[in-house]
Coordinates of C-alpha atoms in Angstrom, one line a residue:
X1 CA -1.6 13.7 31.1
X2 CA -5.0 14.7 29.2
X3 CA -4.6 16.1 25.7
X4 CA -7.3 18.7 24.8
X5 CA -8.5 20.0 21.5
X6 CA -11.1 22.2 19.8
X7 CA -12.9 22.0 16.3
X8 CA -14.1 25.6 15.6
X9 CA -16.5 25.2 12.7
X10 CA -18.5 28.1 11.1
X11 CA -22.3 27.1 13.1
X12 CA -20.6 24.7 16.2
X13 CA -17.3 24.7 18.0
X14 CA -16.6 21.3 20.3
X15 CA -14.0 20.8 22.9
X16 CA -12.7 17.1 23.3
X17 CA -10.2 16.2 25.9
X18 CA -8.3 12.3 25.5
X19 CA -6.2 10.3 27.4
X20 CA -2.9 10.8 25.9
X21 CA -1.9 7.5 26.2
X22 CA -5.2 5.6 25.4
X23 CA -6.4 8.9 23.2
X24 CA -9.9 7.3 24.7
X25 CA -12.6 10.5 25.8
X26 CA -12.9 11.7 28.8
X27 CA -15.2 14.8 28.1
X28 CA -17.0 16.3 25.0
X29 CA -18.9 19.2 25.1
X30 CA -20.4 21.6 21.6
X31 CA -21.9 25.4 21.7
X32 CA -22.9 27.7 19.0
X33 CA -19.7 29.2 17.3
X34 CA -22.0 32.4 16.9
X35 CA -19.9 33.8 14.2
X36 CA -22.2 36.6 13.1
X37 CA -20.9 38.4 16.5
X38 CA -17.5 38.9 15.4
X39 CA -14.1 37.7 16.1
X40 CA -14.0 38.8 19.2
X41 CA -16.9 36.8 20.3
X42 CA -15.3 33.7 18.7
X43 CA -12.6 34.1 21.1
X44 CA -14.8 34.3 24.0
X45 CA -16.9 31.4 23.1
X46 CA -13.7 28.9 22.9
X47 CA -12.7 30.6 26.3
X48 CA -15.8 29.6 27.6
X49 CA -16.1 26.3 26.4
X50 CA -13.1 25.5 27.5
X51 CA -14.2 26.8 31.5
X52 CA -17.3 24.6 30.8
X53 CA -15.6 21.5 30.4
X54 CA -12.5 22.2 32.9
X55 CA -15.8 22.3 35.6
X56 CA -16.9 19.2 34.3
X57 CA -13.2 16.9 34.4
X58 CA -11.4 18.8 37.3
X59 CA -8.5 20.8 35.8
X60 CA -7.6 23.2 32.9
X61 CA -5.6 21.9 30.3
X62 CA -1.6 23.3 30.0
X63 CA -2.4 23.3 26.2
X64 CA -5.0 23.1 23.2
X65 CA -5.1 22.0 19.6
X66 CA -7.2 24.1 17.8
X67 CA -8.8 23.1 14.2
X68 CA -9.6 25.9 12.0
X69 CA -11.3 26.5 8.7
X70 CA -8.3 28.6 7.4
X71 CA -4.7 28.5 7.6
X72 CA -2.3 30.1 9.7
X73 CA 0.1 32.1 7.0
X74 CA 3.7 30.5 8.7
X75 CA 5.3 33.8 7.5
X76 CA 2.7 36.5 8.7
X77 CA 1.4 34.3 11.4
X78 CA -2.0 35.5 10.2
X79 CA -5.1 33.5 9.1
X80 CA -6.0 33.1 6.1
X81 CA -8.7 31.0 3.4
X82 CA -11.2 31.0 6.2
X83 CA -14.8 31.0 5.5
X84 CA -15.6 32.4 8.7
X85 CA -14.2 35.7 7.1
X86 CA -13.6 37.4 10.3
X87 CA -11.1 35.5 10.8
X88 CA -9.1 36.2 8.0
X89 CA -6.1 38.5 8.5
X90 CA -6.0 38.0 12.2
X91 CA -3.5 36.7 14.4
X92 CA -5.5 34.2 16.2
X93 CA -2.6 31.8 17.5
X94 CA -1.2 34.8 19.7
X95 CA -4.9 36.1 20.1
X96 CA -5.6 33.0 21.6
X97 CA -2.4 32.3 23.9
X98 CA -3.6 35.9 25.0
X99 CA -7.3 35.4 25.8
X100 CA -6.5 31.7 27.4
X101 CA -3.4 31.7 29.1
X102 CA -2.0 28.5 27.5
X103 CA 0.5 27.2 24.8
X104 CA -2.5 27.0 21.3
X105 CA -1.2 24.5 18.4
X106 CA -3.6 25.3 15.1
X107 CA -3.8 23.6 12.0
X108 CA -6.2 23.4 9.1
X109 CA -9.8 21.7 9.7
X110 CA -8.6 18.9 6.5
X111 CA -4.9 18.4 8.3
X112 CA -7.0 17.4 11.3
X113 CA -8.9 15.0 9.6
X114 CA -5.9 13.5 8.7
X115 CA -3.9 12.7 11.4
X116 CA -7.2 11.8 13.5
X117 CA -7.9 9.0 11.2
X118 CA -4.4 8.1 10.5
X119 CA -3.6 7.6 14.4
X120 CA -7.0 7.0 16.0
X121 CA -9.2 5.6 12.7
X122 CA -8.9 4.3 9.2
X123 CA -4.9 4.2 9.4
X124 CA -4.6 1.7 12.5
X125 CA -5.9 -0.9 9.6
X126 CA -3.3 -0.2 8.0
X127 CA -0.1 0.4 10.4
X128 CA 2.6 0.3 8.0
X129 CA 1.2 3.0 6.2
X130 CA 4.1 6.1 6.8
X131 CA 2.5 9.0 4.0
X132 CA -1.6 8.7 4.8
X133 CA -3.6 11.5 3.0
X134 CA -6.5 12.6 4.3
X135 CA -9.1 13.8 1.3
X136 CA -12.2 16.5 2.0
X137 CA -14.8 16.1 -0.5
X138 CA -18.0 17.7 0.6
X139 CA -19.6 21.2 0.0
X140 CA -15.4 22.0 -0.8
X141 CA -12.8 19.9 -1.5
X142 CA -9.4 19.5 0.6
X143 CA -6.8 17.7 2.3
X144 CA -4.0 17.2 4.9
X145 CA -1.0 14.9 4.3
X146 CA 0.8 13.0 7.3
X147 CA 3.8 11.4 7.2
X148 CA 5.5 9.5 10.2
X149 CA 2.4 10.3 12.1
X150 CA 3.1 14.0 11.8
X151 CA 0.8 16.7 9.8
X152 CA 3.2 18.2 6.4
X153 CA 1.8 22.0 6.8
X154 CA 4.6 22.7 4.2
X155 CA 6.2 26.0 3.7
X156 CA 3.1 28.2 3.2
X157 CA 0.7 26.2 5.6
X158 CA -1.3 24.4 2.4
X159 CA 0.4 20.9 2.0
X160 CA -1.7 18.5 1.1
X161 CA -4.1 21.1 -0.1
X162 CA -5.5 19.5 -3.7
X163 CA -8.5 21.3 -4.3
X164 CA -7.5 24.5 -6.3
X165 CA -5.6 22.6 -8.6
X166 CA -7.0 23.3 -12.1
X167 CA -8.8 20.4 -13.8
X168 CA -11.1 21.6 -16.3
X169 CA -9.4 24.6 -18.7
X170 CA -11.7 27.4 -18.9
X171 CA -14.3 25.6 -16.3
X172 CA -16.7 27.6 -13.8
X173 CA -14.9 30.6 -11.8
X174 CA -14.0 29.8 -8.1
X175 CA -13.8 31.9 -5.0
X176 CA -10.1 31.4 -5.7
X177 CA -9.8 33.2 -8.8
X178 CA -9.0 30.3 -11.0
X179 CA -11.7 28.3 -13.2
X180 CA -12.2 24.9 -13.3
X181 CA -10.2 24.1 -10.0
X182 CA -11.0 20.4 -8.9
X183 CA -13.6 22.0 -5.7
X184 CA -15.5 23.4 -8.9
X185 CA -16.0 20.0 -10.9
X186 CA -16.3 17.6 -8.3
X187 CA -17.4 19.2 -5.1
X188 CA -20.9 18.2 -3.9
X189 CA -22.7 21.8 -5.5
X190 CA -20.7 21.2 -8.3
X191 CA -21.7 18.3 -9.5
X192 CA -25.4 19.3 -8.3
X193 CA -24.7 22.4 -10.8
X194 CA -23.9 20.3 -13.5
X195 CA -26.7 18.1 -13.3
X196 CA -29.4 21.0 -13.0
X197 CA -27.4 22.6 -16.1
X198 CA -28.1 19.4 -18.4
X199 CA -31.9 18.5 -17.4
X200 CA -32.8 22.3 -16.5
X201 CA -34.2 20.7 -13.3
X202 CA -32.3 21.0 -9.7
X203 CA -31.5 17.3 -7.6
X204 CA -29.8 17.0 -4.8
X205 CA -26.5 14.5 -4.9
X206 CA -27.6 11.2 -3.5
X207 CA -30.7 11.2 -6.1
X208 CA -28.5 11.9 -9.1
X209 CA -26.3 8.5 -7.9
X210 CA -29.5 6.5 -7.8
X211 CA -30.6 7.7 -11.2
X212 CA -27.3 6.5 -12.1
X213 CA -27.2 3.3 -10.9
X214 CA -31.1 2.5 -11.9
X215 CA -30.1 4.0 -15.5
X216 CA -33.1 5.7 -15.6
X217 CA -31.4 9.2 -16.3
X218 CA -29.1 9.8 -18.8
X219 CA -28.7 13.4 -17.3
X220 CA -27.5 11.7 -14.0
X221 CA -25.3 9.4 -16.1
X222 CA -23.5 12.2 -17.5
X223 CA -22.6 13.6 -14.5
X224 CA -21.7 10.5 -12.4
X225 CA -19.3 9.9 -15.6
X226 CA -17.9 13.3 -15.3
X227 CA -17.0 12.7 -11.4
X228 CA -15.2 9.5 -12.0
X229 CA -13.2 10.4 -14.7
X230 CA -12.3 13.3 -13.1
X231 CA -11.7 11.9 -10.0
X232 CA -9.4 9.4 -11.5
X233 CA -7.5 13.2 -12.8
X234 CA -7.2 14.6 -9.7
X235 CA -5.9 11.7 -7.1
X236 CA -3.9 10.6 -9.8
X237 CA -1.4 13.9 -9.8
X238 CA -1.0 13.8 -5.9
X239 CA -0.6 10.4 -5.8
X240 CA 2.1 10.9 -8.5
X241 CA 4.1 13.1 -6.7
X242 CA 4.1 11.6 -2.7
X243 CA 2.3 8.1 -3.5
X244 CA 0.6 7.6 0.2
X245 CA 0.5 4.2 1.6
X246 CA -2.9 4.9 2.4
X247 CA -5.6 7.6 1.3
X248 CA -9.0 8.3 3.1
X249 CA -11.8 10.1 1.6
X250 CA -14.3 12.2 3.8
X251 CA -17.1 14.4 3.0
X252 CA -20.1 13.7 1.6
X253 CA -19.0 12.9 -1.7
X254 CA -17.0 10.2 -0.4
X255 CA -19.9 8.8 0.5
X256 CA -20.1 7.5 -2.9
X257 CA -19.5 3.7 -3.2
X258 CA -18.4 4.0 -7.1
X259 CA -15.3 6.2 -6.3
X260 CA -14.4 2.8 -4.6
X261 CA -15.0 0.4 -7.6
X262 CA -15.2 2.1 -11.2
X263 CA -13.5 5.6 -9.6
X264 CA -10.1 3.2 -8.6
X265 CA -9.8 2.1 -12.3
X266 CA -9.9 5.4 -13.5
X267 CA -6.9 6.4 -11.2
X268 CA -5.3 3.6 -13.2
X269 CA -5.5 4.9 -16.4
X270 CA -3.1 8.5 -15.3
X271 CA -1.0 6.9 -12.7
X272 CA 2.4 7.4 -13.5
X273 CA 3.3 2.9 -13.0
X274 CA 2.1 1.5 -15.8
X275 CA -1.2 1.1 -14.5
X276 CA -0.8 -0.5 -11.6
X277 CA -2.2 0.9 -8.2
X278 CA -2.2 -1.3 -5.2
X279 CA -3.2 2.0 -2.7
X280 CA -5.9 1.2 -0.2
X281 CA -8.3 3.8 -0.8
X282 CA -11.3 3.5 2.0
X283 CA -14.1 5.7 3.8
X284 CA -12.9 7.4 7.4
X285 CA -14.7 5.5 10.7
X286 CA -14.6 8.6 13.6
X287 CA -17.2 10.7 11.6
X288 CA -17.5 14.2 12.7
X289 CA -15.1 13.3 15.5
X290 CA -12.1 13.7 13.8
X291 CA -11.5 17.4 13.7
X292 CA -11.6 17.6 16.8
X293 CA -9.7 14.8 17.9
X294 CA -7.4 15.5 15.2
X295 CA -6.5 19.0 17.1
X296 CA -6.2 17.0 20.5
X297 CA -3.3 15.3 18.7
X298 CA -1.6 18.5 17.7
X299 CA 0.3 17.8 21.2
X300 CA 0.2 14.0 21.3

């Protein structure tokens, strides 16, 4: 039996469909989420992806994982922290068993991310590994936990969530009401903030880390200094409280090789075990694939 899922993202949604007992592809196909049309439209363009690519391997799935970039509220059974806002409020799982005929399984975009690279990437290095958290840090910052191979949504749908936890007292106000949350001191723009706040001159991310590293920039210095100590903060907290056997950083600010070397001592220095932190800490490997098989796996 095939297992399908979709990653709806704000500009793209993709439909993937994997052997369930390889979880090799069989078919992947992408279209234009075309958000600016409205909710229902959404709707219609994951109905019609899904047509497309039933055409293209012979039969229509009995069910679909669906990544989102919101929550479904367990309680309500509505969505909710979506940045495609039109989402927000609506009932899409029973919108969707509605418009498509078929059983729909939804989690978070992050809890995706997780379980795809725990079961199909960076976790089958590491196989003994029962509590894997899955880190976001990009443009935003988030997460998914999965224990026993199985995503923790917890009781209001945001477990593993770690990025509106407050880091800096009186920091910069976020979407979420709170300032100084850990998405507003070490996101990508964030830190990008910072930097064009010291020097009075805007630099994109990857050029402030090579300032760094030439230590030609005491501005970029500053910053990179900022990020790993704070860093070293914010996994240290989560990692106090569930202490994963493995944790795997995507985004693009997990792209950064010194969150590796200099960030893993500075977990060190507020982990609750006398310093001591033996947890693998590495980069995903199924790129922008793992939303998307990450839904697929929703019914593995």
């Amino acid at each position: 039996m095939n297992i399908w899922g979709i990653d709806l993202g704000g500009t793209k949604i993709e439909c993937a469909v994997l052997d369930a007992e390889t979880l090799s592809v069989i078919e992947r196909q992408r279209i234009p989420t075309e958000a600016d049309q409205g909710y229902d439209h959404i709707l219609s363009q994951i109905n019609k992806l899904i047509g497309q690519v039933a055409q293209k391997v012979g039969e229509m799935p009995a069910r679909i994982g669906l990544a989102t970039p919101g929550v479904l509220e367990p309680e309500s059974q509505t969505m909710k922290n979506c940045n495609t806002t039109c989402m927000n409020g609506r009932r899409m799982k029973e919108d969707l068993e509605r418009v498509l005929s078929l059983p729909v399984r939804l989690a978070n975009d992050a809890n995706c991310f997780a379980l795809a690279e725990a079961l199909m990437g960076a976790g089958k290095n590491y196989p003994d590994a029962e509590v894997v958290w899955g880190i976001i840090m990009g443009t935003g910052v988030g997460g998914g936990l999965v224990v026993n191979q199985k995503i923790i949504n917890g009781h209001h749908g945001i477990g593993g969530e770690w990025g509106h936890n407050i880091l800096e007292e009186g920091g910069e106000l976020c979407y979420c009401n709170k300032k100084g949350c850990v998405e507003m001191v070490i996101s990508g723009p964030a830190l990008e903030r910072a930097y064009e706040k010291l020097s009075g001159t805007p630099l994109k991310l990857n050029l402030i880390v090579e300032r760094h590293l030439s230590s030609a920039d005491i501005h970029a210095s500053i910053v990179i200094e900022r990020l790993l100590e704070n860093y070293g903060k914010a996994l240290s907290s989560v990692i106090n409280i569930v202490d994963p056997g493995l944790i795997i950083i995507g985004g693009g600010v997990g792209n950064i090789d010194l969150l590796y070397t200099e960030g893993y001592e500075r977990i060190k220095k507020y982990i609750f075990n006398n310093g001591q932190l033996t947890t693998p800490i590495c980069k995903p490997v199924l790129g922008d694939s793992a939303g998307v098989f990450g839904a697929a796996l929703l019914w593995n």
